[in-house]
Short mmCIF file of C-alpha atoms in Angstrom, two decimals:
data_model
loop_
_atom_site.label_atom_id
_atom_site.label_comp_id
_atom_site.label_asym_id
_atom_site.label_seq_id
_atom_site.Cartn_x
_atom_site.Cartn_y
_atom_site.Cartn_z
CA MET A 89 -8.46 6.17 -14.79
CA SER A 90 -8.51 2.74 -12.99
CA TYR A 91 -7.54 -0.59 -14.65
CA ASP A 92 -7.48 -4.06 -13.25
CA PHE A 93 -4.90 -6.29 -14.75
CA ALA A 94 -4.08 -10.29 -14.18
CA ALA A 95 -1.45 -12.49 -13.42
CA ASN A 96 1.30 -12.90 -16.78
CA GLU A 97 -0.25 -10.03 -18.27
CA LEU A 98 1.96 -7.86 -20.71
CA ILE A 99 0.57 -4.05 -20.77
CA PHE A 100 2.01 -1.63 -23.21
CA ILE A 101 1.80 1.83 -22.22
CA GLY A 102 2.56 4.97 -24.51
CA PRO A 103 5.06 7.81 -23.11
CA GLN A 104 1.90 9.90 -23.00
CA TYR A 105 0.64 8.68 -20.02
CA GLU A 106 1.38 9.00 -16.58
CA VAL A 107 1.10 5.30 -14.00
CA GLU A 108 0.74 4.58 -10.81
CA LEU A 109 0.80 1.15 -9.08
CA ALA A 110 -2.13 1.26 -6.62
CA GLU A 111 -3.29 -1.73 -4.47
CA ALA A 112 -0.74 -4.23 -6.10
CA LYS A 113 -1.47 -7.74 -5.28
CA VAL A 114 1.01 -9.71 -7.28
CA ALA A 115 4.17 -10.71 -5.46
CA GLU A 116 6.54 -10.14 -8.30
CA GLY A 117 6.35 -7.85 -11.67
CA TYR A 118 8.45 -6.31 -14.35
CA LEU A 119 8.63 -2.91 -15.78
CA LEU A 120 10.26 -2.47 -18.86
CA TRP A 121 11.17 0.98 -20.68
CA PHE A 122 13.78 2.47 -22.94
CA THR A 123 14.26 5.69 -24.99
CA ALA A 124 13.28 6.24 -28.39
CA ASP A 125 17.29 6.55 -29.14
CA PHE A 126 17.86 2.90 -27.83
CA TYR A 127 15.24 1.42 -30.03
CA GLU A 128 15.12 3.33 -33.40
CA ARG A 129 17.63 1.52 -35.15
CA SER A 130 16.04 1.00 -38.21
CA LYS A 131 12.88 1.79 -40.49
CA ASP A 132 11.06 -1.01 -39.09
CA ASP A 133 11.84 0.23 -35.36
CA THR A 134 10.36 3.57 -36.15
CA GLU A 135 7.32 2.05 -37.52
CA ILE A 136 6.41 -0.07 -34.49
CA LEU A 137 7.42 3.02 -31.82
CA HIS A 138 5.26 5.40 -33.91
CA SER A 139 2.40 3.02 -34.38
CA GLY A 140 -0.86 2.70 -32.20
CA LEU A 141 0.91 0.13 -29.97
CA PHE A 142 1.68 3.41 -28.11
CA PHE A 143 -0.19 6.13 -29.76
CA GLY A 144 -3.78 4.20 -30.30
CA ASN A 145 -6.90 5.41 -29.10
CA HIS A 146 -6.67 3.42 -25.76
CA PRO A 147 -4.44 4.53 -22.93
CA PHE A 148 -2.57 1.12 -23.28
CA LEU A 149 -2.75 -2.51 -25.26
CA SER A 150 -3.52 -5.25 -22.98
CA MET A 151 -2.31 -8.81 -23.60
CA ARG A 152 -3.24 -11.49 -21.08
CA GLU A 153 -1.57 -14.75 -20.68
CA CYS A 154 1.18 -13.54 -23.55
CA ARG A 155 3.86 -15.55 -22.20
CA SER A 156 4.35 -17.68 -19.50
CA TYR A 157 6.07 -16.42 -15.92
CA LEU A 158 8.83 -18.76 -16.62
CA VAL A 159 9.18 -18.28 -20.53
CA PHE A 160 9.50 -14.32 -19.57
CA LYS A 161 12.29 -15.26 -16.93
CA LYS A 162 14.25 -17.19 -19.28
CA LEU A 163 13.70 -15.20 -22.53
CA ILE A 164 13.77 -11.50 -21.29
CA VAL A 165 14.86 -11.22 -17.55
CA ALA A 166 17.77 -13.41 -17.48
CA ARG A 167 18.91 -12.29 -20.45
CA LEU A 168 18.52 -8.48 -19.96
CA GLN A 169 20.32 -9.32 -16.12
CA GLY A 170 23.52 -10.65 -17.90
CA CYS A 171 23.93 -7.50 -19.71
CA THR A 172 26.78 -5.04 -18.62
CA GLY A 173 25.92 -2.29 -20.58
CA ASP A 174 29.56 -1.61 -21.48
CA CYS A 175 29.40 -3.12 -25.06
CA ALA A 176 28.14 -3.27 -28.47
CA ILE A 177 26.71 -6.90 -27.85
CA ASP A 178 24.92 -6.15 -24.81
CA ARG A 179 22.92 -3.34 -26.26
CA MET A 180 22.34 -5.95 -29.39
CA VAL A 181 20.91 -8.65 -26.82
CA ALA A 182 18.86 -5.64 -25.45
CA HIS A 183 17.34 -4.70 -28.47
CA HIS A 184 16.47 -8.30 -29.24
CA CYS A 185 14.73 -8.44 -26.01
CA PHE A 186 12.51 -5.85 -26.40
CA GLU A 187 12.05 -6.41 -30.04
CA SER A 188 10.24 -9.93 -28.88
CA LEU A 189 7.89 -8.26 -26.62
CA LEU A 190 7.44 -5.16 -28.92
CA LEU A 191 6.60 -7.78 -32.00
CA ASP A 192 4.14 -9.60 -29.71
CA GLY A 193 2.48 -6.31 -28.89
CA TYR A 194 2.23 -4.71 -32.54
CA GLN A 195 0.93 -8.31 -34.24
CA LYS A 196 -1.88 -8.42 -31.62
CA MET A 197 -2.69 -4.56 -32.16
CA LEU A 198 -3.06 -5.22 -35.80
CA THR A 199 -5.39 -8.31 -35.29
CA LEU A 200 -7.52 -5.89 -33.26
CA ASP A 201 -7.73 -3.38 -35.46
CA THR A 202 -8.81 -5.70 -38.24
CA VAL A 203 -11.54 -6.93 -35.84
CA ARG A 204 -12.89 -3.59 -34.90
CA SER A 205 -13.01 -2.34 -38.52
CA SER A 206 -15.17 -5.37 -39.72
CA VAL A 207 -17.19 -5.64 -36.52
CA GLU A 208 -17.28 -3.21 -34.24
CA THR A 209 -17.73 -0.29 -36.85
CA THR A 210 -21.27 0.14 -35.91
CA SER A 211 -20.76 -0.39 -31.81
CA ILE A 212 -18.32 2.69 -32.29
CA GLN A 213 -20.58 4.55 -34.15
CA SER A 214 -23.55 3.79 -31.03
CA PHE A 215 -21.02 4.71 -28.67
CA ASN A 216 -19.86 7.83 -30.01
CA ARG A 217 -23.72 8.93 -30.54
CA PHE A 218 -24.21 7.76 -26.46
CA SER A 219 -21.13 10.19 -25.92
CA VAL A 220 -22.63 13.30 -27.70
CA LEU A 221 -25.65 13.01 -25.92
CA LEU A 222 -24.07 12.41 -22.40
CA HIS A 223 -21.92 15.49 -23.13
CA LYS A 224 -24.95 17.33 -23.80
CA HIS A 225 -27.48 16.47 -21.33
CA TYR A 226 -25.25 15.21 -18.31
CA ARG A 227 -26.00 18.08 -16.09
CA GLU A 228 -30.18 17.23 -16.42
CA HIS A 229 -29.40 13.66 -16.72
CA THR A 230 -27.15 10.73 -15.13
CA SER A 231 -29.38 7.89 -15.51
CA VAL A 232 -28.71 4.87 -17.74
CA GLN A 233 -32.19 4.79 -18.42
CA TYR A 234 -32.53 8.58 -19.99
CA TYR A 235 -29.87 7.49 -22.68
CA ALA A 236 -30.91 4.26 -23.83
CA ASP A 237 -34.46 5.36 -24.06
CA ARG A 238 -32.68 8.26 -26.41
CA MET A 239 -31.00 5.45 -28.20
CA HIS A 240 -34.00 3.18 -28.63
CA LEU A 241 -31.78 0.69 -26.72
CA SER A 242 -32.61 -1.28 -23.30
CA PRO A 243 -30.18 0.09 -20.47
CA ARG A 244 -28.68 -3.57 -20.36
CA LYS A 245 -28.07 -2.96 -24.20
CA LEU A 246 -26.74 0.22 -23.36
CA THR A 247 -23.98 -1.32 -20.78
CA GLU A 248 -22.97 -4.17 -23.39
CA LEU A 249 -22.20 -1.30 -26.01
CA CYS A 250 -20.06 0.71 -23.71
CA LEU A 251 -18.08 -2.48 -22.01
CA SER A 252 -17.54 -3.61 -25.74
CA VAL A 253 -16.08 -0.29 -27.07
CA SER A 254 -14.87 1.50 -23.92
CA GLY A 255 -14.41 -1.55 -21.23
CA LYS A 256 -16.85 0.61 -18.69
CA SER A 257 -20.28 0.13 -17.89
CA ALA A 258 -22.68 2.74 -19.22
CA LYS A 259 -23.01 4.02 -15.70
CA CYS A 260 -19.57 4.42 -15.11
CA VAL A 261 -19.00 6.65 -18.49
CA ILE A 262 -21.43 8.90 -16.97
CA SER A 263 -19.39 9.13 -13.80
CA THR A 264 -16.60 9.55 -15.73
CA VAL A 265 -17.91 12.58 -17.74
CA VAL A 266 -19.49 13.92 -14.80
CA THR A 267 -15.85 14.18 -13.04
CA GLU A 268 -14.05 15.15 -15.80
CA GLN A 269 -16.50 18.23 -16.19
CA ALA A 270 -16.00 18.68 -12.33
CA LEU A 271 -12.21 18.69 -12.56
CA ARG A 272 -12.17 21.38 -15.23
CA TYR A 273 -14.70 23.87 -13.39
CA ILE A 274 -12.40 23.00 -10.16
CA GLN A 275 -8.95 23.38 -12.09
CA HIS A 276 -9.72 26.22 -14.49
CA THR A 277 -12.40 28.48 -12.61
CA ASN A 278 -12.68 30.60 -9.81
CA LEU A 279 -16.07 29.60 -8.76
CA SER A 280 -16.86 28.63 -5.12
CA ILE A 281 -17.71 24.66 -4.86
CA SER A 282 -21.13 25.77 -4.11
CA GLN A 283 -21.44 27.53 -7.39
CA ILE A 284 -20.13 24.51 -9.41
CA SER A 285 -22.13 21.80 -7.53
CA TYR A 286 -24.97 24.48 -8.99
CA GLU A 287 -23.47 24.21 -12.70
CA MET A 288 -23.20 20.63 -12.82
CA GLY A 289 -26.76 20.07 -12.18
CA PHE A 290 -26.79 18.74 -8.25
CA SER A 291 -29.41 19.56 -5.97
CA ASP A 292 -27.13 20.61 -3.56
CA GLU A 293 -23.92 20.82 -2.53
CA SER A 294 -23.50 17.88 -0.01
CA ASN A 295 -24.53 15.59 -2.82
CA PHE A 296 -22.08 16.97 -5.23
CA ARG A 297 -19.12 16.52 -2.34
CA ASN A 298 -19.86 12.96 -1.65
CA PHE A 299 -20.10 12.03 -5.72
CA PHE A 300 -16.57 13.95 -6.16
CA LYS A 301 -15.45 11.82 -3.13
CA ARG A 302 -16.43 8.69 -4.39
CA GLN A 303 -15.01 9.05 -7.96
CA THR A 304 -11.57 10.93 -6.77
CA GLY A 305 -10.89 9.74 -3.16
CA ASN A 306 -10.30 13.68 -2.78
CA ASN A 307 -12.88 16.21 -1.47
CA PRO A 308 -13.19 19.19 -4.35
CA LEU A 309 -11.13 21.73 -2.39
CA SER A 310 -8.96 19.66 -1.25
CA PHE A 311 -8.03 18.67 -4.77
CA ARG A 312 -7.79 22.29 -5.69
CA GLN A 313 -5.05 22.72 -3.44
CA ILE A 314 -3.32 20.05 -4.80
#
């Protein structure tokens, strides 16, 4: 899954995800990581580490314009660079730097959870209904219009719904599901690419290959060999 990040954006990513930076256009950035042993010093630490900040329903929590570049450099980078790693006080300083960032994220996460529970419950339920329909009919139907009709919505409303819940358009959600299903066939079966394209509901193998190439950057056969 691909995501775009703006300048001065703080991202929290859980340990269960593998991340690759592609087409980075920023001049400078920072990657901060720590072990549970380093941070887990108190009950409060444990609560943050095991919370939805790192293990929520979404791959990461994004906070735009959380701290200005200069403030981040002064409060976090400069202080961490001054640590030698040889004494207890350095560990306390490093812990405090991480704690400052994590508390920002933790507070934002709790605020988002409150908003979602009070405002977005209906949207999430509708999105889940769309997801069920999609997984049931993706072989025969990949148009936004079809699913919008089934849900008594306009295509525009369905796209707005998907964007509000998943951050993706309805068309992108459909393409993602189709791609995921194709990958399962490629990785876990011995079916030929021609047979997979038939199982996936494509009119011919070339259409399937072109779709797969657009979504993954690889042709199906080379992906099977990776």
